[in-house]
Tab-separated table of C-alpha atoms and ligand atoms in Angstrom:
chain	number	residue	atom	x	y	z
A	1	MET	CA	4.945	11.990	16.848
A	2	THR	CA	5.154	10.758	13.272
A	3	LYS	CA	2.300	11.175	10.802
A	4	LEU	CA	2.193	8.919	7.747
A	5	ILE	CA	-0.351	8.975	4.924
A	6	ILE	CA	-1.028	5.682	3.147
A	7	PHE	CA	-2.405	5.300	-0.368
A	8	THR	CA	-2.877	1.834	-1.802
A	9	ASP	CA	-4.136	0.354	-5.073
A	10	LEU	CA	-4.018	3.418	-7.307
A	11	HIS	CA	-4.432	1.328	-10.493
A	12	MET	CA	-3.323	4.123	-12.809
A	13	VAL	CA	-4.343	3.497	-16.425
A	14	PRO	CA	-3.393	4.929	-19.829
A	15	GLU	CA	-4.997	8.250	-20.722
A	16	GLY	CA	-8.626	7.913	-21.812
A	17	THR	CA	-9.101	4.621	-19.923
A	18	THR	CA	-11.371	4.042	-16.924
A	19	ILE	CA	-12.044	1.206	-14.460
A	20	ILE	CA	-15.770	0.410	-14.035
A	21	GLY	CA	-16.340	3.949	-15.335
A	22	LEU	CA	-14.024	5.569	-12.757
A	23	ASP	CA	-10.993	7.671	-13.674
A	24	PRO	CA	-7.991	6.640	-11.531
A	25	TYR	CA	-6.085	9.785	-12.517
A	26	GLN	CA	-8.797	12.162	-11.329
A	27	ARG	CA	-9.502	10.117	-8.190
A	28	LEU	CA	-5.853	10.211	-7.147
A	29	ALA	CA	-5.470	13.865	-8.150
A	30	ASN	CA	-8.312	14.671	-5.735
A	31	GLY	CA	-6.611	12.620	-3.017
A	32	ILE	CA	-3.298	14.372	-3.480
A	33	GLU	CA	-4.974	17.762	-3.354
A	34	HIS	CA	-6.718	16.653	-0.138
A	35	VAL	CA	-3.430	15.559	1.456
A	36	ASN	CA	-1.706	18.808	0.460
A	37	ARG	CA	-4.576	20.742	2.002
A	38	TYR	CA	-4.969	18.853	5.289
A	39	HIS	CA	-1.778	16.856	5.836
A	40	ALA	CA	1.045	18.851	4.297
A	41	ASP	CA	2.847	18.254	7.608
A	42	ALA	CA	2.948	14.446	7.161
A	43	GLU	CA	6.434	12.943	7.418
A	44	ARG	CA	5.776	10.659	4.409
A	45	VAL	CA	3.086	9.640	1.984
A	46	ILE	CA	3.510	5.894	1.532
A	47	PHE	CA	2.197	4.091	-1.563
A	48	THR	CA	1.693	0.350	-1.047
A	49	GLY	CA	1.474	-1.016	-4.561
A	50	ASP	CA	-0.832	-1.687	-7.463
A	51	LEU	CA	0.435	1.667	-8.609
A	52	THR	CA	-0.814	0.878	-12.118
A	53	HIS	CA	-3.480	-1.435	-13.527
A	54	TYR	CA	-1.519	-2.806	-16.512
A	55	GLY	CA	2.120	-2.148	-15.548
A	56	ASP	CA	2.667	-0.015	-18.668
A	57	ARG	CA	5.185	2.794	-18.915
A	58	GLY	CA	2.634	5.470	-19.832
A	59	SER	CA	0.633	4.805	-16.666
A	60	TYR	CA	3.760	5.070	-14.488
A	61	GLU	CA	4.579	8.387	-16.162
A	62	ARG	CA	1.070	9.704	-15.499
A	63	LEU	CA	1.348	8.542	-11.891
A	64	LYS	CA	4.733	10.181	-11.425
A	65	ARG	CA	3.341	13.512	-12.585
A	66	LEU	CA	0.708	13.312	-9.840
A	67	ILE	CA	3.024	12.107	-7.066
A	68	ASP	CA	5.428	14.943	-7.906
A	69	GLN	CA	2.647	17.348	-6.871
A	70	LEU	CA	2.638	16.110	-3.257
A	71	ILE	CA	3.952	18.525	-0.651
A	72	PRO	CA	5.166	15.815	1.804
A	73	PRO	CA	7.906	13.443	0.603
A	74	SER	CA	6.766	10.070	-0.717
A	75	ALA	CA	7.932	6.453	-0.376
A	76	ILE	CA	6.771	3.736	-2.751
A	77	THR	CA	6.507	-0.025	-3.052
A	78	ILE	CA	4.780	-2.224	-5.631
A	79	GLY	CA	2.011	-4.832	-5.933
A	80	ASN	CA	0.790	-7.625	-8.174
A	81	HIS	CA	-0.447	-5.307	-10.928
A	82	ASP	CA	2.990	-3.666	-11.196
A	83	ARG	CA	6.050	-4.448	-13.310
A	84	ARG	CA	9.154	-3.941	-11.214
A	85	GLU	CA	11.479	-3.090	-14.149
A	86	VAL	CA	9.043	-0.632	-15.736
A	87	PHE	CA	8.402	1.071	-12.404
A	88	LEU	CA	12.133	1.473	-11.723
A	89	ASP	CA	12.698	2.743	-15.251
A	90	VAL	CA	10.253	5.615	-14.697
A	91	PHE	CA	10.762	6.245	-10.969
A	92	THR	CA	14.509	6.553	-11.348
A	93	ASP	CA	15.006	7.862	-7.806
A	94	ALA	CA	12.952	5.068	-6.158
A	95	GLU	CA	14.637	3.349	-3.235
A	96	THR	CA	15.479	-0.367	-3.528
A	97	ASP	CA	17.381	-2.834	-1.381
A	98	THR	CA	20.742	-4.171	-2.551
A	99	GLY	CA	18.965	-7.043	-4.335
A	100	GLY	CA	16.962	-4.653	-6.500
A	101	PHE	CA	13.660	-5.229	-4.698
A	102	VAL	CA	11.506	-2.170	-4.062
A	103	GLN	CA	12.060	-2.260	-0.308
A	104	GLN	CA	13.356	0.368	2.086
A	105	ALA	CA	13.533	1.228	5.771
A	106	ILE	CA	12.901	4.815	6.867
A	107	ASP	CA	13.883	5.982	10.324
A	108	PHE	CA	11.868	8.576	12.190
A	109	PRO	CA	12.628	9.714	15.749
A	110	ASP	CA	9.980	7.415	17.233
A	111	CYS	CA	9.656	4.535	14.752
A	112	ARG	CA	11.097	2.709	11.760
A	113	ALA	CA	8.868	2.315	8.680
A	114	ILE	CA	9.712	-0.715	6.547
A	115	LEU	CA	8.321	-1.017	3.022
A	116	LEU	CA	8.243	-4.555	1.596
A	117	ASP	CA	8.134	-5.683	-2.043
A	118	THR	CA	5.686	-8.624	-2.206
A	119	LEU	CA	5.497	-8.895	-6.013
A	120	PHE	CA	5.611	-12.615	-6.964
A	121	ALA	CA	7.395	-11.942	-10.284
A	122	PRO	CA	9.207	-12.159	-12.657
A	123	PRO	CA	8.212	-14.331	-14.398
A	124	TYR	CA	4.911	-12.503	-14.772
A	125	ASP	CA	2.852	-15.654	-14.695
A	126	TYR	CA	-0.799	-14.849	-14.049
A	127	PRO	CA	-2.909	-15.781	-12.178
A	128	ASN	CA	-0.070	-17.158	-9.979
A	129	SER	CA	1.662	-13.762	-9.890
A	130	HIS	CA	-1.412	-12.128	-8.386
A	131	ALA	CA	-0.525	-13.814	-5.095
A	132	GLY	CA	2.292	-12.261	-3.061
A	133	LEU	CA	5.672	-13.636	-2.073
A	134	LEU	CA	8.542	-12.607	0.158
A	135	CYS	CA	11.378	-14.807	-1.080
A	136	ALA	CA	14.289	-15.863	1.151
A	137	LYS	CA	16.322	-12.793	0.113
A	138	ARG	CA	13.534	-10.372	0.941
A	139	LEU	CA	12.763	-12.094	4.245
A	140	ALA	CA	16.455	-12.005	5.213
A	141	TRP	CA	16.515	-8.286	4.436
A	142	LEU	CA	13.398	-7.785	6.588
A	143	ASP	CA	14.966	-9.763	9.416
A	144	ARG	CA	18.013	-7.431	9.347
A	145	GLN	CA	15.908	-4.270	9.201
A	146	LEU	CA	13.941	-5.357	12.249
A	147	ALA	CA	17.094	-6.273	14.157
A	148	ASP	CA	18.739	-2.964	13.191
A	149	ALA	CA	15.728	-0.973	14.388
A	150	ALA	CA	17.282	-1.178	17.851
A	151	ASN	CA	13.953	-1.784	19.570
A	152	LYS	CA	12.299	1.190	17.933
A	153	PRO	CA	8.654	0.436	17.099
A	154	ALA	CA	8.570	-0.968	13.555
A	155	LEU	CA	5.678	-0.447	11.153
A	156	LEU	CA	5.490	-2.717	8.105
A	157	PHE	CA	3.988	-1.582	4.794
A	158	MET	CA	3.242	-4.209	2.152
A	159	HIS	CA	0.832	-4.737	-0.708
A	160	HIS	CA	-0.411	-8.251	0.065
A	161	PRO	CA	-1.992	-8.954	3.452
A	162	PRO	CA	0.040	-11.750	5.039
A	163	HIS	CA	-3.112	-13.386	6.444
A	164	ARG	CA	-6.713	-14.149	5.504
A	165	THR	CA	-9.176	-11.239	5.462
A	166	GLY	CA	-12.453	-13.125	4.998
A	167	PHE	CA	-12.852	-12.447	1.263
A	168	SER	CA	-12.437	-15.966	-0.068
A	169	GLY	CA	-11.374	-14.914	-3.581
A	170	MET	CA	-8.736	-12.487	-2.299
A	171	ASP	CA	-7.570	-14.932	0.369
A	172	LEU	CA	-6.456	-17.247	-2.429
A	173	ILE	CA	-4.021	-14.565	-3.614
A	174	ARG	CA	-2.721	-13.314	-0.255
A	175	LEU	CA	0.966	-13.632	0.673
A	176	ALA	CA	1.835	-17.194	-0.361
A	177	ASN	CA	4.427	-17.807	2.375
A	178	GLU	CA	2.447	-16.537	5.332
A	179	ALA	CA	3.994	-18.953	7.849
A	180	GLU	CA	7.586	-17.960	6.986
A	181	PHE	CA	6.713	-14.277	7.182
A	182	TYR	CA	5.219	-14.583	10.675
A	183	GLU	CA	8.057	-16.817	11.795
A	184	CYS	CA	10.432	-14.002	10.811
A	185	ILE	CA	8.581	-11.081	12.395
A	186	LYS	CA	7.707	-12.950	15.585
A	187	ARG	CA	11.437	-13.082	16.323
A	188	HIS	CA	11.262	-9.298	16.766
A	189	PRO	CA	9.138	-7.870	19.570
A	190	ASN	CA	9.280	-4.375	18.039
A	191	VAL	CA	6.802	-5.058	15.197
A	192	ARG	CA	3.824	-2.873	16.141
A	193	HIS	CA	1.581	-2.767	13.084
A	194	ILE	CA	1.178	-4.122	9.551
A	195	PHE	CA	-0.346	-1.935	6.833
A	196	ALA	CA	-1.515	-3.532	3.580
A	197	GLY	CA	-3.723	-3.096	0.529
A	198	HIS	CA	-4.690	-5.525	-2.249
A	199	VAL	CA	-8.239	-6.154	-0.987
A	200	HIS	CA	-9.670	-2.671	-1.755
A	201	ARG	CA	-11.611	-2.607	1.495
A	202	THR	CA	-11.264	-1.065	4.981
A	203	ILE	CA	-10.315	-3.947	7.272
A	204	SER	CA	-8.589	-3.962	10.649
A	205	GLY	CA	-7.903	-6.460	13.385
A	206	SER	CA	-4.968	-8.571	14.438
A	207	SER	CA	-3.234	-11.734	13.297
A	208	ARG	CA	-0.927	-13.743	15.587
A	209	GLY	CA	-1.303	-10.872	18.063
A	210	ILE	CA	-0.029	-8.229	15.632
A	211	PRO	CA	-2.477	-5.448	14.681
A	212	PHE	CA	-3.109	-4.703	11.019
A	213	SER	CA	-4.930	-2.150	8.882
A	214	ILE	CA	-5.959	-2.469	5.252
A	215	PHE	CA	-7.275	0.538	3.333
A	216	LYS	CA	-9.616	1.126	0.437
A	217	SER	CA	-8.358	2.234	-2.945
A	218	PRO	CA	-8.765	5.746	-4.338
A	219	VAL	CA	-10.660	4.042	-7.199
A	220	HIS	CA	-12.712	0.791	-7.281
A	221	GLN	CA	-13.549	-1.200	-4.152
A	222	GLN	CA	-14.128	-4.818	-3.157
A	223	PRO	CA	-17.855	-5.652	-2.973
A	224	MET	CA	-19.503	-7.588	-0.187
A	225	PRO	CA	-20.341	-10.455	0.298
A	226	PHE	CA	-17.306	-12.357	1.557
A	227	ASP	CA	-17.835	-15.248	-0.831
A	228	ALA	CA	-18.511	-13.417	-4.096
A	229	PRO	CA	-18.336	-15.949	-6.938
A	230	ASP	CA	-16.049	-13.717	-9.029
A	231	ALA	CA	-13.063	-12.214	-7.176
A	232	SER	CA	-12.530	-9.617	-9.903
A	233	LEU	CA	-15.859	-7.861	-9.286
A	234	SER	CA	-15.577	-4.215	-8.136
A	235	VAL	CA	-17.949	-1.546	-6.854
A	236	ASP	CA	-17.993	2.233	-6.994
A	237	GLU	CA	-17.682	3.408	-3.396
A	238	PRO	CA	-15.950	6.584	-2.196
A	239	ALA	CA	-12.190	6.874	-2.556
A	240	ALA	CA	-10.037	6.627	0.563
A	241	TYR	CA	-6.575	6.837	2.033
A	242	GLY	CA	-5.192	5.957	5.445
A	243	ILE	CA	-3.496	8.039	8.136
A	244	ALA	CA	-1.196	6.505	10.747
A	245	VAL	CA	0.018	8.553	13.691
A	246	VAL	CA	2.713	7.194	15.970
A	247	THR	CA	2.307	8.570	19.481
A	248	GLU	CA	4.205	7.882	22.676
A	249	ASP	CA	1.407	5.457	23.624
A	250	GLY	CA	1.057	3.527	20.389
A	251	VAL	CA	-0.268	3.858	16.848
A	252	LEU	CA	-3.484	5.608	15.778
A	253	VAL	CA	-4.995	4.617	12.441
A	254	HIS	CA	-7.588	6.693	10.608
A	255	THR	CA	-9.381	6.206	7.306
A	256	GLU	CA	-10.139	9.306	5.244
A	257	ASP	CA	-12.984	8.914	2.737
A	258	TYR	CA	-11.895	12.065	1.035
A	259	GLU	CA	-14.667	12.310	-1.547
A	260	ILE	CA	-17.627	12.050	0.834
A	261	ALA	CA	-17.562	15.541	2.403
A	262	ARG	CA	-19.687	17.956	0.395
A	263	ARG	CA	-18.567	21.109	2.193
A	264	ASP	CA	-15.840	22.361	4.479
A	265	ALA	CA	-16.245	21.830	8.200
A	266	THR	CA	-19.015	24.023	9.603
A	267	VAL	CA	-20.516	24.508	13.042
A	268	ALA	CA	-23.313	21.970	13.517
B	301	FE2	FE1	-5.346	-3.630	-6.360
């Protein structure tokens, strides 16, 4: 059994800054305390990008101070709000592939976790760079990691969902080369689940027969309705992280809204 905690879309900001009145530092600090309290036995805490809001060095340094407080080991990849060079400059021990992308494969006894770098940059050309991309080099690396998994169940972790989620604004900035991505992973029958972020909403289902889970952010969330006129609108809903448990029968996925509970568990 392998237990993985997933945080996505942390959007760390410079000190004294908030997002729609919310403090990303405090929100994540509460989440890390919650994980240390209830899931100190997790094999990894995986961060799936949008680590910072502006990609600035100070925000990465603030984030690193928090992540260093985790009891379980961490594994990190980046999203469209990140700057790859700045991230790697601060997180000097971060894993990358041989091409310098923030990608890694982690083997556990019962599965292989593969973290993908879907940042469509440099150049940092917004709004185009808000969409995701897995270039030919990154897809070739993924292809090898899946082949090398030797039929172990493979779990993919990536910032951008590789398919539509129903939020029309966010769907415009999903993974740009969706067809190539699925063409690659469908060659490998061991892909069991895709975990993503980017949308700031709890969404699950399947695409091309492959199950997926998307988690809320610890900070601001995506408002309903599906066709909001402004894709940058956010709402203040409780912070969350995800929990994936690999069992001998499959994969269990939980969502932990860690700021909702007002008291410890008591007898009802
Ligand atoms: Fe985000």
